[in-house]
CSV table of C-alpha atoms (C1' of nucleotides) in Angstrom, one decimal:
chain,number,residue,atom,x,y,z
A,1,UNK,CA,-42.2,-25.7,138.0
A,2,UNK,CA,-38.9,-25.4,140.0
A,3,UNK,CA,-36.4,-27.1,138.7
A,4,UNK,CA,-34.5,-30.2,140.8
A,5,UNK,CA,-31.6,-27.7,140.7
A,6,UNK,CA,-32.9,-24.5,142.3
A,7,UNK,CA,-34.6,-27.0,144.5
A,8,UNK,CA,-31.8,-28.5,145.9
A,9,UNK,CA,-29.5,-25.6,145.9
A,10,UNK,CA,-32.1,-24.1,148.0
A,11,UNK,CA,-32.0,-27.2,150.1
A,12,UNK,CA,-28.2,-27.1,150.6
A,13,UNK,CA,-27.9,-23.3,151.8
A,14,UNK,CA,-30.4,-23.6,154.0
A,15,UNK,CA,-28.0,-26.2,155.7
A,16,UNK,CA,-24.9,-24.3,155.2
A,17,UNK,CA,-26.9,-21.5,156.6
A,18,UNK,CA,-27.9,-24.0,159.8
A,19,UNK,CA,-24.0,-24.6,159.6
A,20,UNK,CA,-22.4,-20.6,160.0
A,21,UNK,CA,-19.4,-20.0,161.5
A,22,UNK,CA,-18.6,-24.0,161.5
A,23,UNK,CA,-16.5,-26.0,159.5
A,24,UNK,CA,-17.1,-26.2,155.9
A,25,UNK,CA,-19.2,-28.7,154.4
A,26,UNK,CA,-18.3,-31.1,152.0
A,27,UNK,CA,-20.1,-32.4,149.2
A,28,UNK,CA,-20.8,-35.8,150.0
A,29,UNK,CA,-22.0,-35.2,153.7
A,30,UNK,CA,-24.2,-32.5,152.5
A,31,UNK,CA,-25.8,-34.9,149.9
A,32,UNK,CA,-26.2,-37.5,151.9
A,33,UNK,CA,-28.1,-35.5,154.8
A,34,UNK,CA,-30.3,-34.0,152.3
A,35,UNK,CA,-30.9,-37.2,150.1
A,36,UNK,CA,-29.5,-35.5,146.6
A,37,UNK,CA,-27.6,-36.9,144.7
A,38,UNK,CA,-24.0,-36.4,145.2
A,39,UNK,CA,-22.6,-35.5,141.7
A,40,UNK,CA,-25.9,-33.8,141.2
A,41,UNK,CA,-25.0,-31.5,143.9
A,42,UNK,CA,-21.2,-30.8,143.0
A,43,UNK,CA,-22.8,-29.1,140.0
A,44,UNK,CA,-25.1,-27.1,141.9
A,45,UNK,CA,-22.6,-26.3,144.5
A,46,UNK,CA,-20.6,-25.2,141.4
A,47,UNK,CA,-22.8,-22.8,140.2
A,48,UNK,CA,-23.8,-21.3,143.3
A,49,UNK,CA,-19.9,-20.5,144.3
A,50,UNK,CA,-19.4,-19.1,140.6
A,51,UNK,CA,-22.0,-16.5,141.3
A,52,UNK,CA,-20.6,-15.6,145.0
A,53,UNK,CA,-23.0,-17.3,147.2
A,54,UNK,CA,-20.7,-20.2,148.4
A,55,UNK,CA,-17.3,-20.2,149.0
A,56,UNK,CA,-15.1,-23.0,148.8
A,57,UNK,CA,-12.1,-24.8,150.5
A,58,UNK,CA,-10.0,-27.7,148.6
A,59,UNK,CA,-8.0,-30.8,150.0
A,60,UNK,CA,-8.4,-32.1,154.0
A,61,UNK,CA,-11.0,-30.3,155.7
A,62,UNK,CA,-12.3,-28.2,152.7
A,63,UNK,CA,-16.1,-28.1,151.8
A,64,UNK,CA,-18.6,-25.5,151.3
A,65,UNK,CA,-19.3,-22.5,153.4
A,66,UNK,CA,-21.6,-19.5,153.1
A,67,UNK,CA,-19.7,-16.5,151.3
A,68,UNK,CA,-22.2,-13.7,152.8
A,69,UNK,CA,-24.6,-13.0,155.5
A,70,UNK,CA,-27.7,-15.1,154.4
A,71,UNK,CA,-29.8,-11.8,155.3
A,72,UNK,CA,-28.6,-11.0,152.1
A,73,UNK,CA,-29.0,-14.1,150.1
A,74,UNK,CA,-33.0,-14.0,148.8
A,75,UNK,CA,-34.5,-16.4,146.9
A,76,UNK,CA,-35.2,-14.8,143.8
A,77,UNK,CA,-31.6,-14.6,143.1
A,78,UNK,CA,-31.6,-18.5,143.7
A,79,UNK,CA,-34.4,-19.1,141.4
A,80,UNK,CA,-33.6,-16.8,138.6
A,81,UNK,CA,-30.1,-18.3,138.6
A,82,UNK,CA,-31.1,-22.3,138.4
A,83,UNK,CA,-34.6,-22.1,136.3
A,84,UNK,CA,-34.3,-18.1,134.9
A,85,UNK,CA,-37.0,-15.8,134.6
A,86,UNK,CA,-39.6,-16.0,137.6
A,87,UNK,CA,-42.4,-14.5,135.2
A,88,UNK,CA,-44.9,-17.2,133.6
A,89,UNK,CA,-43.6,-15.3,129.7
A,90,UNK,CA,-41.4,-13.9,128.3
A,91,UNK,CA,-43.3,-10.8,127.9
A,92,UNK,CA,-44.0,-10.1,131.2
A,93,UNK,CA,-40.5,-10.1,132.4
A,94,UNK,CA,-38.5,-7.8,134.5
A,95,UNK,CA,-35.3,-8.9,134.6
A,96,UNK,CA,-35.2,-10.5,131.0
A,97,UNK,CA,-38.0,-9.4,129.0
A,98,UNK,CA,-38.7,-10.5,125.6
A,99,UNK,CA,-41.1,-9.8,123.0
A,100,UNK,CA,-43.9,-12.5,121.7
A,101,UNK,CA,-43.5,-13.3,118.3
A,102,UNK,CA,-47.1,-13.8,118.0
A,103,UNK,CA,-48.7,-11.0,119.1
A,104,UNK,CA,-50.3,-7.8,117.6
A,105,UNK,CA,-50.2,-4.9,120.2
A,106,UNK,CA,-48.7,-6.4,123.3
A,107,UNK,CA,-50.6,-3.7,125.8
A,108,UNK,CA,-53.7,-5.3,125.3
A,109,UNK,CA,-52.7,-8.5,125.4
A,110,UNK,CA,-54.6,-10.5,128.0
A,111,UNK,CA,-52.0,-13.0,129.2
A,112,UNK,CA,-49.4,-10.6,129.5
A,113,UNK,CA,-52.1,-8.1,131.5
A,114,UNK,CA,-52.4,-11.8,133.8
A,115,UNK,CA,-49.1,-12.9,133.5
A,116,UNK,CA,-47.8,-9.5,135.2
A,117,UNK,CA,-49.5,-9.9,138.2
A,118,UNK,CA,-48.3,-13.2,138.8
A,119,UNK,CA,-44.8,-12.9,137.8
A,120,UNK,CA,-45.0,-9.5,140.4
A,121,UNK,CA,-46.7,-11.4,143.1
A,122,UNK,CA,-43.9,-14.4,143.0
A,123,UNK,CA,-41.0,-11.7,142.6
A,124,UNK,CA,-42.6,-10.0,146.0
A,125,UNK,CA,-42.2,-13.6,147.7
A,126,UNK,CA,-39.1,-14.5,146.3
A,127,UNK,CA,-37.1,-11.1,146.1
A,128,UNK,CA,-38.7,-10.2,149.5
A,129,UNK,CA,-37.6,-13.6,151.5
A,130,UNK,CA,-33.9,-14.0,152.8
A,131,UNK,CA,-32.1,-17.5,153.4
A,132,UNK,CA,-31.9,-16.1,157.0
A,133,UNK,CA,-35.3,-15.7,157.4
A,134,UNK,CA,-36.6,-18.7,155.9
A,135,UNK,CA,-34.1,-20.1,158.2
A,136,UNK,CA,-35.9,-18.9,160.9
A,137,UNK,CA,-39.2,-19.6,159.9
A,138,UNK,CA,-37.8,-23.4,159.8
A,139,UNK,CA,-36.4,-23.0,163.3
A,140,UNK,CA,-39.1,-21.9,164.6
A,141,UNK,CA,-41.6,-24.7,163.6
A,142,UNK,CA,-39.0,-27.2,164.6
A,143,UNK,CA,-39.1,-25.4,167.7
A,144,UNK,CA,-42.8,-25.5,168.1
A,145,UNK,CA,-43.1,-29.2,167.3
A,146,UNK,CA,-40.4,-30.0,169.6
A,147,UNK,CA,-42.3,-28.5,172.9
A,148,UNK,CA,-45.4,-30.3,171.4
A,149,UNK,CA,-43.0,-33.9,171.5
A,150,UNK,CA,-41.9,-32.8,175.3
A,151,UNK,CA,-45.6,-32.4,176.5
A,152,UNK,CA,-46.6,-35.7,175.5
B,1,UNK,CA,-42.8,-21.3,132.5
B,2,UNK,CA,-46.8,-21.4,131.0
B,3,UNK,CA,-46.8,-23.8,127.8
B,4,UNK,CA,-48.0,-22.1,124.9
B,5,UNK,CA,-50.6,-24.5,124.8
B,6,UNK,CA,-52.2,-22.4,128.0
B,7,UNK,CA,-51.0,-19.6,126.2
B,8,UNK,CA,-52.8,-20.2,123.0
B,9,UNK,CA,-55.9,-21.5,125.0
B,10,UNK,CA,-56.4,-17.8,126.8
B,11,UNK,CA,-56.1,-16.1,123.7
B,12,UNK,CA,-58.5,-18.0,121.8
B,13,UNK,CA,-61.0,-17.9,124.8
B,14,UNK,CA,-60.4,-14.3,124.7
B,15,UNK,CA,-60.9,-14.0,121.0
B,16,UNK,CA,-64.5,-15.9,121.4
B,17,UNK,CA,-65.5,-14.1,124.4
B,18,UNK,CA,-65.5,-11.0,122.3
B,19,UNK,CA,-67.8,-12.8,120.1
B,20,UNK,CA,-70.4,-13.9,122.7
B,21,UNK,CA,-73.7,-14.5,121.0
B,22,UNK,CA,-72.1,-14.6,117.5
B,23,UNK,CA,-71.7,-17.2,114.8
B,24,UNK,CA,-69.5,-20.0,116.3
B,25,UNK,CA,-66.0,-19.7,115.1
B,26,UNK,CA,-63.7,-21.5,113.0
B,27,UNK,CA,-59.9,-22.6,113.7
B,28,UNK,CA,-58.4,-21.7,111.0
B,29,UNK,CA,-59.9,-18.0,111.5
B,30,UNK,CA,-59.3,-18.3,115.1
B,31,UNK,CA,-56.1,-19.7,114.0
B,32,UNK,CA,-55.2,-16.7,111.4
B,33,UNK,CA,-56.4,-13.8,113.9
B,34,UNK,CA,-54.4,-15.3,117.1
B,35,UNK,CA,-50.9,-16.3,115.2
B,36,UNK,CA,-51.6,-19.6,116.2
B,37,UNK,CA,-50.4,-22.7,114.2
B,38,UNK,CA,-54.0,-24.0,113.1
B,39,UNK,CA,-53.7,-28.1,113.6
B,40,UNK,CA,-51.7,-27.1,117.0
B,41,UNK,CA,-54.8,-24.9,118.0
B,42,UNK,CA,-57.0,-27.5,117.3
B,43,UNK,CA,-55.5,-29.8,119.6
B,44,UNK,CA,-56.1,-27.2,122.0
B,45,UNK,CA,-59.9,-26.4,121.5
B,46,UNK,CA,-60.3,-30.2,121.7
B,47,UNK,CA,-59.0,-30.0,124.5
B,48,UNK,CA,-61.3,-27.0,126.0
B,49,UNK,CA,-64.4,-28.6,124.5
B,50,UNK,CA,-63.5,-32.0,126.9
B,51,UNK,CA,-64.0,-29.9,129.3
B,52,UNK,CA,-66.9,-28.7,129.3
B,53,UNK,CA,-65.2,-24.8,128.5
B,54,UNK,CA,-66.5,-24.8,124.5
B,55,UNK,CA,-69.0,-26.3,122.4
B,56,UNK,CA,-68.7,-27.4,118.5
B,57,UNK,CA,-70.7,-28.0,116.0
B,58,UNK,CA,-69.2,-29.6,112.9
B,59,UNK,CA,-69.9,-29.1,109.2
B,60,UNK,CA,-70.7,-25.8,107.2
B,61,UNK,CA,-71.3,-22.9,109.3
B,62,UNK,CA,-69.4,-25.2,112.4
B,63,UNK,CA,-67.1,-24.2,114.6
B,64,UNK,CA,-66.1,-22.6,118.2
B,65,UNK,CA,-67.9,-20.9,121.0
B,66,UNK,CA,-68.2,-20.5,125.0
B,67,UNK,CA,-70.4,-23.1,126.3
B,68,UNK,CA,-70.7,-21.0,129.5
B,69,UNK,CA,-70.5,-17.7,130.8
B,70,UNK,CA,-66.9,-16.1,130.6
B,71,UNK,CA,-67.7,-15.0,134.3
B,72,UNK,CA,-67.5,-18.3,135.2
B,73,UNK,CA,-64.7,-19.3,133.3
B,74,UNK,CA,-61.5,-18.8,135.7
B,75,UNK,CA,-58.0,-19.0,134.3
B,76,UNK,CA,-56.9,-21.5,137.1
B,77,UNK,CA,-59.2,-23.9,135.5
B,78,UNK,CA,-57.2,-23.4,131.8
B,79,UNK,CA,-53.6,-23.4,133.1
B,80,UNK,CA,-54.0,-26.5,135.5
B,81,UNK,CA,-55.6,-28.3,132.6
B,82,UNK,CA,-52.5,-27.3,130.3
B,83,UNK,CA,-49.7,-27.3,132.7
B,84,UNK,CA,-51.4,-29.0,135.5
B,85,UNK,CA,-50.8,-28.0,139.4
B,86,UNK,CA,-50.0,-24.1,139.8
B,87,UNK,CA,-47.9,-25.0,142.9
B,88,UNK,CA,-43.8,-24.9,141.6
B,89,UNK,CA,-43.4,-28.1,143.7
B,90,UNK,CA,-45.7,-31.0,144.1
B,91,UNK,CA,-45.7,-31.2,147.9
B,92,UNK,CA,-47.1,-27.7,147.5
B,93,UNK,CA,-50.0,-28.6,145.5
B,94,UNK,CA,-53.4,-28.1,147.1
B,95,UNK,CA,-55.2,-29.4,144.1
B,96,UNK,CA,-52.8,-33.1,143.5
B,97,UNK,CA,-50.4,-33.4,146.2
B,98,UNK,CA,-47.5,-35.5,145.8
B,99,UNK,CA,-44.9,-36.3,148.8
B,100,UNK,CA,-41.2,-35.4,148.2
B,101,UNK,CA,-39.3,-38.8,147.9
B,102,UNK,CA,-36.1,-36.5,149.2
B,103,UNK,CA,-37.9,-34.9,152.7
B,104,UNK,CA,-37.5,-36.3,155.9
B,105,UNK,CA,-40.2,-34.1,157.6
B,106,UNK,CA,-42.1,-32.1,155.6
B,107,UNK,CA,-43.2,-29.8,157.9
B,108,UNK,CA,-39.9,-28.4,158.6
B,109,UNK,CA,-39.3,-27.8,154.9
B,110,UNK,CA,-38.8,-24.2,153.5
B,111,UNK,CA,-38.7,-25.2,150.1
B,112,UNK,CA,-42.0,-26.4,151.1
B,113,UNK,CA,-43.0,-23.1,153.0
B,114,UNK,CA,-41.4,-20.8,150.4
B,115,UNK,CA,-43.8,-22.7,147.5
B,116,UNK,CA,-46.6,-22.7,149.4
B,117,UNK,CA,-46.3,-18.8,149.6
B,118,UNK,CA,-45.6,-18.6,145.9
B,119,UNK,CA,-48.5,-21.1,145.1
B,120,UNK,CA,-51.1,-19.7,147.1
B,121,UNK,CA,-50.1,-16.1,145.7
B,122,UNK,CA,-50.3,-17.7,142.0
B,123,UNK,CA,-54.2,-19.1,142.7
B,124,UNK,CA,-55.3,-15.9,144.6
B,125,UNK,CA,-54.5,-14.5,140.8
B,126,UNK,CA,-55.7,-17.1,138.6
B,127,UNK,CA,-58.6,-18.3,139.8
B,128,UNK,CA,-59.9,-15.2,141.3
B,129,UNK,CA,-59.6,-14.2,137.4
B,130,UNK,CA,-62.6,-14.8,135.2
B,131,UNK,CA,-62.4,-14.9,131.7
B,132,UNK,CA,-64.8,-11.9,131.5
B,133,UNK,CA,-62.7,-10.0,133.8
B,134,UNK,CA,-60.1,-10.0,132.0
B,135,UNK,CA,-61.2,-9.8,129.0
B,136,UNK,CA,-63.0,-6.4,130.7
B,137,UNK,CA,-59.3,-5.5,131.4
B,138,UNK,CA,-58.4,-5.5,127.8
B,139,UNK,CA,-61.5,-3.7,126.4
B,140,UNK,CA,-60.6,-0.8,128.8
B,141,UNK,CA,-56.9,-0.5,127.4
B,142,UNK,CA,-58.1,-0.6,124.3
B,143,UNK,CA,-60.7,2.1,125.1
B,144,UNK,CA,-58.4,4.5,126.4
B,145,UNK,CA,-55.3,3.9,123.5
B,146,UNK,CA,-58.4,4.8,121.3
B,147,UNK,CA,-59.4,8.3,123.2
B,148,UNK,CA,-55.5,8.7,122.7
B,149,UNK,CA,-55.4,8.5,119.2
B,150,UNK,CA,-58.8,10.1,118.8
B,151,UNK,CA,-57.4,13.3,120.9
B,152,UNK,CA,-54.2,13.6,118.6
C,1,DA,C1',-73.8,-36.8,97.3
C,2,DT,C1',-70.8,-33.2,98.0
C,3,DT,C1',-68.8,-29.9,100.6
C,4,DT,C1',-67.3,-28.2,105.0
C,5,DA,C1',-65.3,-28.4,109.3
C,6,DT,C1',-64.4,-30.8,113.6
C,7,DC,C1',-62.5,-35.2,115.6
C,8,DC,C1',-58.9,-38.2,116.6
C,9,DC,C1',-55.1,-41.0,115.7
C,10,DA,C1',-50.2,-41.3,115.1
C,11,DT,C1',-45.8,-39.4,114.8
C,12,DC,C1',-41.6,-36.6,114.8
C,13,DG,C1',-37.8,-33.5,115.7
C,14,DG,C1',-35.6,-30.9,119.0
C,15,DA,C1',-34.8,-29.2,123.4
C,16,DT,C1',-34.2,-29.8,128.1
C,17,DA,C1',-33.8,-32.0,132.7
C,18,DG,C1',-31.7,-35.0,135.6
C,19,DA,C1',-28.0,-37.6,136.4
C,20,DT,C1',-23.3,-39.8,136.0
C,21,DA,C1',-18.3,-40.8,134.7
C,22,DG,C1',-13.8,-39.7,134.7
C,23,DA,C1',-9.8,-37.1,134.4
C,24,DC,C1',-7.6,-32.9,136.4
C,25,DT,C1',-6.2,-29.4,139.8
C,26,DA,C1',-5.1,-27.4,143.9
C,27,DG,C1',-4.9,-27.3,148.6
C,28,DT,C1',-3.8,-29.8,153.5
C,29,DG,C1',-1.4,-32.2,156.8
C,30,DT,C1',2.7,-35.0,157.8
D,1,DA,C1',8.7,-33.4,149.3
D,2,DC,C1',4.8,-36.6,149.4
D,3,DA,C1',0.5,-38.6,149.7
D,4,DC,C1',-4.1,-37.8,150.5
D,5,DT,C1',-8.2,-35.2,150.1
D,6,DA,C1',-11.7,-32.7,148.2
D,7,DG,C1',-13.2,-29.5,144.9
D,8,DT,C1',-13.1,-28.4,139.5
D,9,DC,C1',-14.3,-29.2,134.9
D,10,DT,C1',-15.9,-31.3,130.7
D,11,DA,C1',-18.2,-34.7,128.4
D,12,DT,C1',-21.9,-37.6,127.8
D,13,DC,C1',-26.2,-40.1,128.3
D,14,DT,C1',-31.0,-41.2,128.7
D,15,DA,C1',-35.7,-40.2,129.1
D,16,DT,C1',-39.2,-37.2,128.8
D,17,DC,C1',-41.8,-33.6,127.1
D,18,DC,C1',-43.1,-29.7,124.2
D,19,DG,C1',-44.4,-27.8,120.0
D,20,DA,C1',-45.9,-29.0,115.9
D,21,DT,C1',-47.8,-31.6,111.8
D,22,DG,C1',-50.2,-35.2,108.7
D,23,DG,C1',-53.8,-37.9,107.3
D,24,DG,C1',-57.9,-40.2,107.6
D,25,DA,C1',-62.7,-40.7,110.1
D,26,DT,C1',-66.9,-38.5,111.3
D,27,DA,C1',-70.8,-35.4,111.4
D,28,DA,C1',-73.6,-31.5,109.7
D,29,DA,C1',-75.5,-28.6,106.1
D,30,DT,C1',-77.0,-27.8,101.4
DNA sequence: ATTTATCCCATCGGATAGATAGACTAGTGT
DNA sequence: ACACTAGTCTATCTATCCGATGGGATAAAT
């Protein structure tokens, strides 16, 4: 399950990232365009700016505003940061792999041997899509819906 | 995250699919030879025998076995029944959909189109993963650690 | 009838998620 | 310098769920 928190944080950069070059955004306007819940999001905003994704500006006409090129914000690093690990345990982890207490000779155990491929398969989604270009993959549906409105 | 609930449930239905044909098996051996804390494993086999994935027969000599063919048994099956939908987020979910209360319009989502990715990635694994397949996986490790040790 | 083992109820502690409050700090514009 | 604005930080709270256990009811075999 993703967590409300990687969810939203998602969410609010791909905003910011509809938003480059502009003013910053601020907490509250971003919350109330994508229905979160304002102190909820401060803390997510927070986080995100503490691990050099956002940057922030204080007092009258501060906000939030990108701190890189969202071609080099992925997902993964989103994910990972809000709900940890992308693998399903422990044991098949890349980036924090732990050992199973129960279990005898962990290369033939059978979850691991499944969990592997699924933790590999979400990391090639994840690690392999950009802010940018699920930014674009947005634009362009809303594109495509919007001609489909004007031929009505 | 999988629960160890699904956890526990694979390796059991590993642990009997290796005894196809056998005596039926008992928790607490089940319970001894897996690591698994026996009245939390029995919750679990409950569970499997609901659903149609083991039969039980009580009394001396009782116990635990497949009630069908572990190529028909498909991990998807076990972790949605554990940890319900694969999909990290509802409005992904092929299997029980659930509409974002936050989501003006859906289709123009990524979080949406990001999941979806991840969730159709995550059943292309699991269900196109039978127990005996995978328990085939296993039994071929195993074989060729034991030509290893054998050719020391 | 006694033993054996599953069935099923009820419960419990601890962790975590989601959310909110409030006081503090540091900029901005005038 | 001052007042305002908006982010920063810490603390707390509640509900829910996970992992786990205990104890009695039920059914099968001998």
């Amino acid at each position: 399950m993703l967590s409300k928190k990687a969810k939203y944080a998602i969410k609010a950069l791909l905003a910011l990232a509809d938003r480059e070059g502009e003013e910053p955004m601020r907490i509250a306007d971003l919350a109330r365009e994508e229905q979160i819940p304002p102190k909820f999001l401060e803390l997510i905003l927070l986080g995100l700016r503490n691990n050099g994704i956002l940057q922030s500006r204080k007092g009258k006409g501060g906000g939030y505003r990108l701190a890189r090129d969202p071609a080099d914000i992925y997902l993964g690093q989103i994910v990972r940061m809000f709900d940890g690990p992308l693998a399903p345990v422990p044991c098949a982890s890349q980036t924090a792999y732990v050992r199973c207490a129960d279990c005898r000779n962990e290369a033939e155990c059978g979850v691991r041997l499944a969990m592997k491929e699924v933790r590999d398969a979400t990391a090639r989604i994840l690690d392999g899509t950009s802010l940018a270009a699920l930014h674009d993959r947005v634009e362009q549906v809303t594109a495509r819906r919007m001609r489909g409105i004007l031929s009505d």
